Short mmCIF file of C-alpha atoms in Angstrom, two decimals:
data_model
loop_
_atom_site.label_atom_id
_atom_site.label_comp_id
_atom_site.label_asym_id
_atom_site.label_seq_id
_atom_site.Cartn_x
_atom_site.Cartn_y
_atom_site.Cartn_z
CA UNK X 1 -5.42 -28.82 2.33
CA UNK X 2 -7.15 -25.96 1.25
CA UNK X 3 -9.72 -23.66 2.48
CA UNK X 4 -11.30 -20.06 1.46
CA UNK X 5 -12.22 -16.77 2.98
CA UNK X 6 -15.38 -15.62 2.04
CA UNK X 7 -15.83 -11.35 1.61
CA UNK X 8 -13.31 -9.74 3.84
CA UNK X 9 -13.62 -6.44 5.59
CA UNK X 10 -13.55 -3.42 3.29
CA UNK X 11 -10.37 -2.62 2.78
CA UNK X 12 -8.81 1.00 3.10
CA UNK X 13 -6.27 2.25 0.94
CA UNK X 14 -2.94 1.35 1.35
CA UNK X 15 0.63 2.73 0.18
CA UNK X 16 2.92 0.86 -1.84
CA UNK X 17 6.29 0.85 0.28
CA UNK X 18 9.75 0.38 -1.13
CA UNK X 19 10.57 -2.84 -2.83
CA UNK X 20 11.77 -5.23 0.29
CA UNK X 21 12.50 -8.96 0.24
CA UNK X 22 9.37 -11.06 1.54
CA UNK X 23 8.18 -14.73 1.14
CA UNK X 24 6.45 -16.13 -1.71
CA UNK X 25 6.68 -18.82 -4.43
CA UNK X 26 8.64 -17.04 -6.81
CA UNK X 27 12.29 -18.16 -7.72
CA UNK X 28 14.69 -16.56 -5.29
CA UNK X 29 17.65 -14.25 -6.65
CA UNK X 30 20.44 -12.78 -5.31
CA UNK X 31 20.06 -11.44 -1.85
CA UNK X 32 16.68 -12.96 -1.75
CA UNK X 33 14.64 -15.42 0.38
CA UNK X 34 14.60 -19.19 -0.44
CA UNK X 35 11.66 -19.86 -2.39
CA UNK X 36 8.78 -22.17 -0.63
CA UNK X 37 7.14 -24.47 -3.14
CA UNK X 38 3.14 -25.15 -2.12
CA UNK X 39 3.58 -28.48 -2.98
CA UNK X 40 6.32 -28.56 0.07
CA UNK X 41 4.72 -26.31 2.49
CA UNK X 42 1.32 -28.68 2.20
CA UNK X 43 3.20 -31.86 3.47
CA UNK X 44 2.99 -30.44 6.88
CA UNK X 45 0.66 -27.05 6.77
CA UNK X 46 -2.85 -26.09 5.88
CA UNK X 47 -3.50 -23.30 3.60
CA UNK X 48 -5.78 -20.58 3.52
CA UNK X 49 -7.51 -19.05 0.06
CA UNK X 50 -8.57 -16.08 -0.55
CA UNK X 51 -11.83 -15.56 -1.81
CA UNK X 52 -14.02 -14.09 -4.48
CA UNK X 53 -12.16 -11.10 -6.64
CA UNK X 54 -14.73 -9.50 -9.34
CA UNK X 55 -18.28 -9.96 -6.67
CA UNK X 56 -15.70 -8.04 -4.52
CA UNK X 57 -14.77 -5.61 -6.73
CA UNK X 58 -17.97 -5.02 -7.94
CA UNK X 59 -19.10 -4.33 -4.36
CA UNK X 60 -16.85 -1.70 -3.96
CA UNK X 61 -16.91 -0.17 -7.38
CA UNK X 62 -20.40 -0.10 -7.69
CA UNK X 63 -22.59 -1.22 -10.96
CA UNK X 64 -21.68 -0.30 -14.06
CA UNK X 65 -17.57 -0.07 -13.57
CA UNK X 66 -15.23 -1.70 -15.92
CA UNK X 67 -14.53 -5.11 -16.17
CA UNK X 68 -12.68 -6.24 -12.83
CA UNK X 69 -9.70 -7.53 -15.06
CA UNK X 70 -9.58 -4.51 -16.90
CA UNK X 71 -9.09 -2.88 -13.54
CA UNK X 72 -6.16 -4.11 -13.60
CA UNK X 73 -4.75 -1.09 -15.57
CA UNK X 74 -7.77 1.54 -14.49
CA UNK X 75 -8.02 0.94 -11.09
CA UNK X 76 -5.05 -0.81 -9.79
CA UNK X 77 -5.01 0.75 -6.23
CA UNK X 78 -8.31 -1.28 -5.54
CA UNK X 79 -7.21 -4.35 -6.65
CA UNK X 80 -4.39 -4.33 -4.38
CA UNK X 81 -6.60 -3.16 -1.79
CA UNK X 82 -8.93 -6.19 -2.12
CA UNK X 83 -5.56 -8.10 -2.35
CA UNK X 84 -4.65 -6.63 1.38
CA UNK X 85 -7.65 -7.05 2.04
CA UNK X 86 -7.75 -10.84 2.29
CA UNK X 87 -4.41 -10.91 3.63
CA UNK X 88 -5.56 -9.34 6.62
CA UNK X 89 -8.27 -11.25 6.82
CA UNK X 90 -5.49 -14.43 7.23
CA UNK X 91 -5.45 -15.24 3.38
CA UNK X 92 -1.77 -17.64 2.89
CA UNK X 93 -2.48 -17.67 -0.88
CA UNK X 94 -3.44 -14.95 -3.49
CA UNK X 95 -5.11 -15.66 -6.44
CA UNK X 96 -4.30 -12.75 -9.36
CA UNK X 97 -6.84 -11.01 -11.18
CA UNK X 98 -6.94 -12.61 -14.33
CA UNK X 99 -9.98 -14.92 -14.19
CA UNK X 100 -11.22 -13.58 -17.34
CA UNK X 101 -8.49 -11.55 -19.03
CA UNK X 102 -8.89 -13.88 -22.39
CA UNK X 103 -8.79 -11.75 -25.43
CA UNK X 104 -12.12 -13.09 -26.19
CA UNK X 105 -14.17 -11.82 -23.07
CA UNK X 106 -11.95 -8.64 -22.83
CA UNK X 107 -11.81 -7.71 -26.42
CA UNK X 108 -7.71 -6.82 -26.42
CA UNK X 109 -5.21 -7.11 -28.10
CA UNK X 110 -2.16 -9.67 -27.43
CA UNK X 111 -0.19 -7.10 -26.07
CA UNK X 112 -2.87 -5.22 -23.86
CA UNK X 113 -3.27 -8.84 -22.91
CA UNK X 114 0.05 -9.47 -21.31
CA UNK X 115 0.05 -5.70 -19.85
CA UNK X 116 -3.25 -6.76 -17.93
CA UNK X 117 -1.83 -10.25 -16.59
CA UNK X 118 1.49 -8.06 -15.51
CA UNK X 119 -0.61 -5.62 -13.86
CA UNK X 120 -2.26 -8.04 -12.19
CA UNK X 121 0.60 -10.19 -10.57
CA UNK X 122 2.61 -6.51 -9.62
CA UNK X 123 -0.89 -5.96 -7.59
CA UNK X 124 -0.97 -9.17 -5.45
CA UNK X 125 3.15 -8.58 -5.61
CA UNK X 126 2.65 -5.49 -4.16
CA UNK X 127 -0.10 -6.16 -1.80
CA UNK X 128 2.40 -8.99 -0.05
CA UNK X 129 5.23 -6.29 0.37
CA UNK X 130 2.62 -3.97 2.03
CA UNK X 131 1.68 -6.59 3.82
CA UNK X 132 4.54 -8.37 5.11
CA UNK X 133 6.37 -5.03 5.41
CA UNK X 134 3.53 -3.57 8.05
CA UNK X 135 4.16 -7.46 10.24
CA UNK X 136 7.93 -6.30 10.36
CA UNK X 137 6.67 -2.98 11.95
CA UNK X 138 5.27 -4.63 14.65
CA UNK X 139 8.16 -6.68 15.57
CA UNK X 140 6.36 -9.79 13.72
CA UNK X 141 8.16 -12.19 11.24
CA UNK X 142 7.17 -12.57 7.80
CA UNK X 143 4.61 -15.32 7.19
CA UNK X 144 4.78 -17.30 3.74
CA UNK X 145 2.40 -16.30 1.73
CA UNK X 146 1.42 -17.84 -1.95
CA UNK X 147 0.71 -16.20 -5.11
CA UNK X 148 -1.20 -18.20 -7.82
CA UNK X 149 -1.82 -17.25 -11.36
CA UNK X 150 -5.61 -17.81 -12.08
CA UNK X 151 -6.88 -18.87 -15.30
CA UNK X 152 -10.55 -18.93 -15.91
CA UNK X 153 -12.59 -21.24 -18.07
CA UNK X 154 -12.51 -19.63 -21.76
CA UNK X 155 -16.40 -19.11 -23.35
CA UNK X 156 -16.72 -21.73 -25.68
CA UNK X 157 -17.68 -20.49 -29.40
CA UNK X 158 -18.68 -22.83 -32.37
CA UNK X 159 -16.80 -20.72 -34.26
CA UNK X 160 -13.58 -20.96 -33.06
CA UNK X 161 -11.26 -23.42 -33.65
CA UNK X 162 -10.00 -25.83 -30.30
CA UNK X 163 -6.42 -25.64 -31.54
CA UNK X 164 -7.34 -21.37 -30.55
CA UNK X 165 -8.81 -22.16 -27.50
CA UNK X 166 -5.62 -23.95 -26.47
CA UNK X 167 -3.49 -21.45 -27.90
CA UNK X 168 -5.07 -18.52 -25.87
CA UNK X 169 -4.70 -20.91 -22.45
CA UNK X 170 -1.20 -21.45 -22.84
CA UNK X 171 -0.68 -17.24 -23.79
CA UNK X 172 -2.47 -16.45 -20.45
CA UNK X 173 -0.33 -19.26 -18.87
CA UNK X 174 2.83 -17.99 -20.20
CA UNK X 175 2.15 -14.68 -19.32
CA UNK X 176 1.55 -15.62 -15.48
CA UNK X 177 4.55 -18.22 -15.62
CA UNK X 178 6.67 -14.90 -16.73
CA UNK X 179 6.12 -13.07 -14.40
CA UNK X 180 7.34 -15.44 -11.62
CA UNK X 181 4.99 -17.26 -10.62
CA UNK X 182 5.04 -21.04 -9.19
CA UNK X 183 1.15 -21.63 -8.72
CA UNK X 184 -1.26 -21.97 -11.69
CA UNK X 185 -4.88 -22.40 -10.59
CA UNK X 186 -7.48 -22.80 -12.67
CA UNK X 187 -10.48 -21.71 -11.37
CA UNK X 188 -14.49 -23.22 -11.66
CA UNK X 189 -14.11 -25.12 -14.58
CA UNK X 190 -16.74 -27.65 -15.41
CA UNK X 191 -14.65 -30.59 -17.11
CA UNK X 192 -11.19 -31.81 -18.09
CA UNK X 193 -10.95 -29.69 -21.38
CA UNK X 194 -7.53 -26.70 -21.55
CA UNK X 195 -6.69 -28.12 -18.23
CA UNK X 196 -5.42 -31.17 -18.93
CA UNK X 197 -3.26 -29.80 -22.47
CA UNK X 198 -2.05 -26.42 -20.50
CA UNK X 199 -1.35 -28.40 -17.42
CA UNK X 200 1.17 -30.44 -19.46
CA UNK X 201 2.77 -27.40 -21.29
CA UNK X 202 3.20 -25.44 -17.79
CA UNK X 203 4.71 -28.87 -16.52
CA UNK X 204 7.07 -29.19 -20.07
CA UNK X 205 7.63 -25.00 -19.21
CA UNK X 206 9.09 -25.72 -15.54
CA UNK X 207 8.44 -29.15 -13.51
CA UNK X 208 8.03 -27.09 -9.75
CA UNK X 209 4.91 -25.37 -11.04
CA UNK X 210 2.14 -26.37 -8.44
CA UNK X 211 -1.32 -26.98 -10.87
CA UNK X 212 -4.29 -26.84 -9.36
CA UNK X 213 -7.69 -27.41 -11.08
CA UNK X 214 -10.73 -26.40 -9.18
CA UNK X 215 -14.23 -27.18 -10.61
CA UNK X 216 -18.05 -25.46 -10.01
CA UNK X 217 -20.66 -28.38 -9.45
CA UNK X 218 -24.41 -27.70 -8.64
CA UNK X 219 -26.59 -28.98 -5.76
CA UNK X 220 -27.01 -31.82 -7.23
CA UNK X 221 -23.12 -32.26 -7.75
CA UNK X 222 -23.09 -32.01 -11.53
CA UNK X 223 -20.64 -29.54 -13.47
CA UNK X 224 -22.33 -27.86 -15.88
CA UNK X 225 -21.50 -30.09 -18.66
CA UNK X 226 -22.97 -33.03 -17.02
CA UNK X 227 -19.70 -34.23 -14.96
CA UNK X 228 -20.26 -35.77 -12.00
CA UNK X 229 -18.00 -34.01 -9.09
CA UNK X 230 -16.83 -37.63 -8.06
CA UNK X 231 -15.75 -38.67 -11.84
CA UNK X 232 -14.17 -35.40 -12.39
CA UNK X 233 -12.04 -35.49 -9.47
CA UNK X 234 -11.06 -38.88 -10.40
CA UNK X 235 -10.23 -37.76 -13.79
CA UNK X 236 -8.09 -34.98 -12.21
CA UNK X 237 -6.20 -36.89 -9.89
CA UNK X 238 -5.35 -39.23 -12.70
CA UNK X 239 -3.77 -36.58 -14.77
CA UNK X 240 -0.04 -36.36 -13.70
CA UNK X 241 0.15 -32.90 -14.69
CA UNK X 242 -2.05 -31.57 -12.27
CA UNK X 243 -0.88 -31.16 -8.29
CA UNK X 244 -4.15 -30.55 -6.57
CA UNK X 245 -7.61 -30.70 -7.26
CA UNK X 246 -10.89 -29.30 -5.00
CA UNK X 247 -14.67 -28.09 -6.13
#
């Protein structure tokens, strides 16, 4: 079961310790801590969300900034910050800034692409090792905590092909699944379309990848293409792909 923190505190600045083993869903290595897979961990535990990332940012940056994805590479320090931020705040699961790093929003390049999605999982990376390190100074034990790789919905354009649209979710998808992470969570989507297709290539990819597909519905309980929030979540838990579902 899920739940989400709203704004946290404002954050102060924090400094990035020396690399140090820590819990999260990442495949273990040598010398390492066993992995914990979400899908595990929710048989018998609640977890925690964090909350929004770019109204947060924003907040903090002020109007007129760069893009909160592009901070990524221009203002990484804050990111983690917000990151910590949460964490404090009792956050069990990190969601990476990379809502809308699609080349099509952000106007990059495939490379500057996959530097921004890197940047952004070494952030919440980082932000746990802060984190977890500053428990083990006060005599505390490490607590698991979760990162997932988010993947907004991509602006749909008459002009481009679905076949590109695809493509460009299973880039952003490979990009997060590179960098070691075992959660992909697509985030306030308003139907089935690039979930269900990049759900199955994560799955084909590596079968331990928790998918979760969360959905934005109106008062009224209607996703913005006319989905009702019951139907949808029907749909959903009818795709085998995908591991959780929520609005």
């Amino acid at each position: 079961m899920f739940g989400s923190i709203g704004d946290a505190a404002e954050p102060a600045g924090i400094v990035r310790p020396a690399p140090q083993p820590f819990l999260w869903n990442r495949k273990a290595g040598e010398g390492e801590r066993m992995e914990i897979l979400l899908q595990d961990y929710l048989r018998t535990h609640r977890v925690l969300t964090d909350g929004a990332m770019g109204t947060y940012y924003e907040r903090l940056a002020g109007p007129g900034g760069p893009v909160c994805e592009l901070a990524n590479r221009s203002d990484p320090e804050r990111i983690r910050a917000i990151h910590t931020a949460y964490l404090e705040a009792g956050a069990d699961l990190l969601r990476t800034n990379t809502f809308a790093v699609c080349r099509q929003i952000l106007g990059v390049t495939v490379q500057e692409q996959r530097e921004l999605i890197a940047k952004a999982c070494a952030a919440a990376k980082d932000a746990v090792l802060s984190y977890q390190e500053g428990r083990r100074d006060q005599g505390l034990q490490e607590r698991p905590i979760f990162i997932a790789g988010d993947i907004g919905p991509i602006p749909e354009n008459a002009a481009v092909e679905e076949e590109e649209v695809l493509d460009e979710y299973r880039r952003i998808a490979d990009g997060l699944l590179d960098e070691g992470l075992r959660v992909i969570w697509f985030e306030t989507f308003s139907g089935m379309d690039g979930i269900r297709e990049t759900a199955a290539y994560i799955k084909k990819r590596d079968p331990d990848v928790f998918v979760m597909a969360e959905f934005c519905v109106d008062q009224y309980g209607y996703t913005r293409l006319g989905y009702r929030a019951d139907r949808l979540l029907a749909m959903a838990a009818a795709c085998g792909e995908i591991d959780g579902c929520g609005l």
